[in-house]
Amino acid sequence: MTRVKEEIISELDDLPPRTCGEVLDFIRFLKSRRRKAAPDTALASEPTLRKDWLRPEEEEAWNAREL
């Protein structure tokens, strides 16, 4: 376990149960925000990658896969 995780656990041990629930909610919020950011990154890279996707060589490769 990393030092930071150990510190977090140590701090949690000193919190009242109600506050632990708030911490859990915050952790879930952070995880949710991270999951939502991943598709945004993929969409942002699409214009850059499109020039490679639309090359004739790529079309030939994909067409060969269908045979």
Coordinates of N, CA and C in Angstrom, one line a residue:
M1 N 0.8 -1.2 0.0 CA 0.0 0.0 0.0 C 0.9 1.2 0.0
T2 N 0.5 2.3 -0.7 CA 1.3 3.5 -0.8 C 1.1 4.3 0.5
R3 N 2.1 5.1 0.7 CA 2.1 6.0 1.8 C 0.8 6.9 1.9
V4 N 0.4 7.4 0.7 CA -0.8 8.3 0.7 C -2.0 7.5 1.1
K5 N -2.2 6.3 0.6 CA -3.3 5.4 1.0 C -3.3 5.2 2.5
E6 N -2.1 4.9 3.0 CA -2.0 4.6 4.4 C -2.4 5.9 5.2
E7 N -2.0 7.0 4.8 CA -2.4 8.3 5.5 C -3.9 8.5 5.4
I8 N -4.5 8.2 4.2 CA -6.0 8.4 4.1 C -6.7 7.4 5.0
I9 N -6.3 6.2 5.1 CA -6.9 5.2 6.0 C -6.8 5.7 7.4
S10 N -5.6 6.2 7.8 CA -5.4 6.6 9.1 C -6.3 7.8 9.5
E11 N -6.5 8.7 8.5 CA -7.4 9.8 8.8 C -8.8 9.4 8.9
L12 N -9.2 8.4 8.1 CA -10.6 7.8 8.1 C -10.9 7.2 9.5
D13 N -9.9 6.6 10.1 CA -10.1 5.9 11.4 C -10.4 7.0 12.4
D14 N -10.1 8.2 12.3 CA -10.4 9.3 13.2 C -11.7 10.0 13.0
L15 N -12.4 9.7 11.9 CA -13.6 10.4 11.5 C -14.8 9.7 12.1
P16 N -15.8 10.5 12.4 CA -17.1 9.9 12.8 C -17.8 9.3 11.6
P17 N -18.6 8.3 11.9 CA -19.3 7.5 10.8 C -20.0 8.4 9.8
R18 N -20.7 9.4 10.2 CA -21.4 10.3 9.2 C -20.4 10.9 8.2
T19 N -19.2 11.4 8.7 CA -18.3 12.0 7.9 C -17.6 11.0 6.9
C20 N -17.5 9.7 7.4 CA -17.0 8.7 6.5 C -17.9 8.5 5.3
G21 N -19.2 8.6 5.5 CA -20.2 8.5 4.4 C -20.0 9.7 3.4
E22 N -19.7 10.8 3.9 CA -19.4 12.0 3.0 C -18.1 11.7 2.2
V23 N -17.1 11.2 2.8 CA -15.9 10.8 2.1 C -16.1 9.8 1.0
L24 N -16.9 8.8 1.3 CA -17.3 7.8 0.4 C -18.0 8.4 -0.8
D25 N -18.9 9.3 -0.6 CA -19.6 10.0 -1.6 C -18.7 10.8 -2.5
F26 N -17.7 11.4 -1.9 CA -16.7 12.2 -2.6 C -15.8 11.3 -3.5
I27 N -15.4 10.2 -3.0 CA -14.6 9.2 -3.7 C -15.4 8.7 -5.0
R28 N -16.7 8.4 -4.8 CA -17.5 8.0 -5.9 C -17.7 9.1 -6.9
F29 N -17.8 10.3 -6.5 CA -17.9 11.5 -7.4 C -16.6 11.6 -8.2
L30 N -15.5 11.5 -7.6 CA -14.2 11.5 -8.3 C -14.1 10.4 -9.4
K31 N -14.5 9.2 -9.0 CA -14.5 8.1 -10.0 C -15.4 8.3 -11.1
S32 N -16.6 8.9 -10.8 CA -17.6 9.1 -11.9 C -17.1 10.2 -12.8
R33 N -16.5 11.2 -12.3 CA -15.9 12.3 -13.1 C -14.8 11.8 -14.0
R34 N -14.0 10.9 -13.5 CA -12.9 10.3 -14.3 C -13.5 9.5 -15.4
R35 N -14.5 8.7 -15.2 CA -15.2 7.9 -16.2 C -15.8 8.7 -17.3
K36 N -16.4 9.8 -16.9 CA -17.0 10.7 -17.9 C -15.9 11.4 -18.8
A37 N -14.8 11.7 -18.3 CA -13.7 12.4 -19.0 C -13.1 11.5 -20.1
A38 N -13.1 10.2 -19.9 CA -12.4 9.3 -20.9 C -13.1 9.5 -22.3
P39 N -14.4 9.4 -22.5 CA -14.9 9.6 -23.8 C -14.7 10.9 -24.4
D40 N -14.6 12.0 -23.6 CA -14.3 13.3 -24.1 C -12.9 13.3 -24.7
T41 N -12.0 12.6 -24.2 CA -10.6 12.5 -24.7 C -10.7 11.9 -26.1
A42 N -11.4 10.8 -26.2 CA -11.5 10.1 -27.5 C -12.1 11.0 -28.5
L43 N -13.2 11.7 -28.2 CA -13.8 12.6 -29.1 C -12.9 13.7 -29.6
A44 N -12.1 14.2 -28.6 CA -11.2 15.3 -28.9 C -10.1 14.9 -29.9
S45 N -9.7 13.6 -29.8 CA -8.6 13.2 -30.7 C -9.1 12.8 -32.1
E46 N -10.4 12.6 -32.3 CA -11.0 12.2 -33.6 C -10.5 13.0 -34.8
P47 N -10.6 14.3 -34.7 CA -10.1 15.1 -35.9 C -8.7 14.9 -36.3
T48 N -7.8 14.7 -35.3 CA -6.4 14.4 -35.5 C -6.2 13.0 -36.2
L49 N -7.0 12.0 -35.6 CA -6.8 10.7 -36.2 C -7.5 10.5 -37.5
R50 N -8.5 11.3 -37.8 CA -9.3 11.1 -39.0 C -8.5 11.1 -40.2
K51 N -7.4 12.0 -40.2 CA -6.6 12.0 -41.4 C -5.9 10.7 -41.7
D52 N -5.6 9.9 -40.6 CA -5.0 8.6 -40.8 C -6.0 7.6 -41.1
W53 N -7.2 7.7 -40.6 CA -8.3 6.7 -40.8 C -8.7 6.8 -42.3
L54 N -8.7 7.9 -42.9 CA -9.2 8.1 -44.2 C -8.2 7.9 -45.3
R55 N -7.0 7.4 -45.0 CA -6.0 7.1 -46.0 C -6.4 5.9 -46.9
P56 N -6.1 5.9 -48.1 CA -6.4 4.7 -49.0 C -5.9 3.4 -48.4
E57 N -4.7 3.5 -47.8 CA -4.1 2.2 -47.3 C -5.0 1.7 -46.1
E58 N -5.6 2.5 -45.4 CA -6.5 2.1 -44.3 C -7.7 1.5 -44.9
E59 N -8.3 2.1 -45.9 CA -9.5 1.6 -46.5 C -9.2 0.2 -47.1
E60 N -8.0 0.0 -47.7 CA -7.7 -1.3 -48.3 C -7.6 -2.3 -47.2
A61 N -6.9 -2.0 -46.1 CA -6.8 -2.9 -45.0 C -8.1 -3.3 -44.4
W62 N -9.0 -2.4 -44.2 CA -10.4 -2.7 -43.7 C -11.2 -3.5 -44.7
N63 N -11.1 -3.2 -46.0 CA -11.8 -4.0 -47.0 C -11.2 -5.4 -47.1
A64 N -9.9 -5.6 -46.9 CA -9.3 -6.9 -46.9 C -9.8 -7.8 -45.8
R65 N -10.1 -7.1 -44.6 CA -10.6 -7.8 -43.4 C -12.0 -8.5 -43.7
E66 N -12.8 -7.8 -44.5 CA -14.1 -8.3 -44.8 C -14.2 -9.5 -45.7
L67 N -13.1 -9.8 -46.4 CA -13.1 -10.9 -47.3 C -13.1 -12.2 -46.7

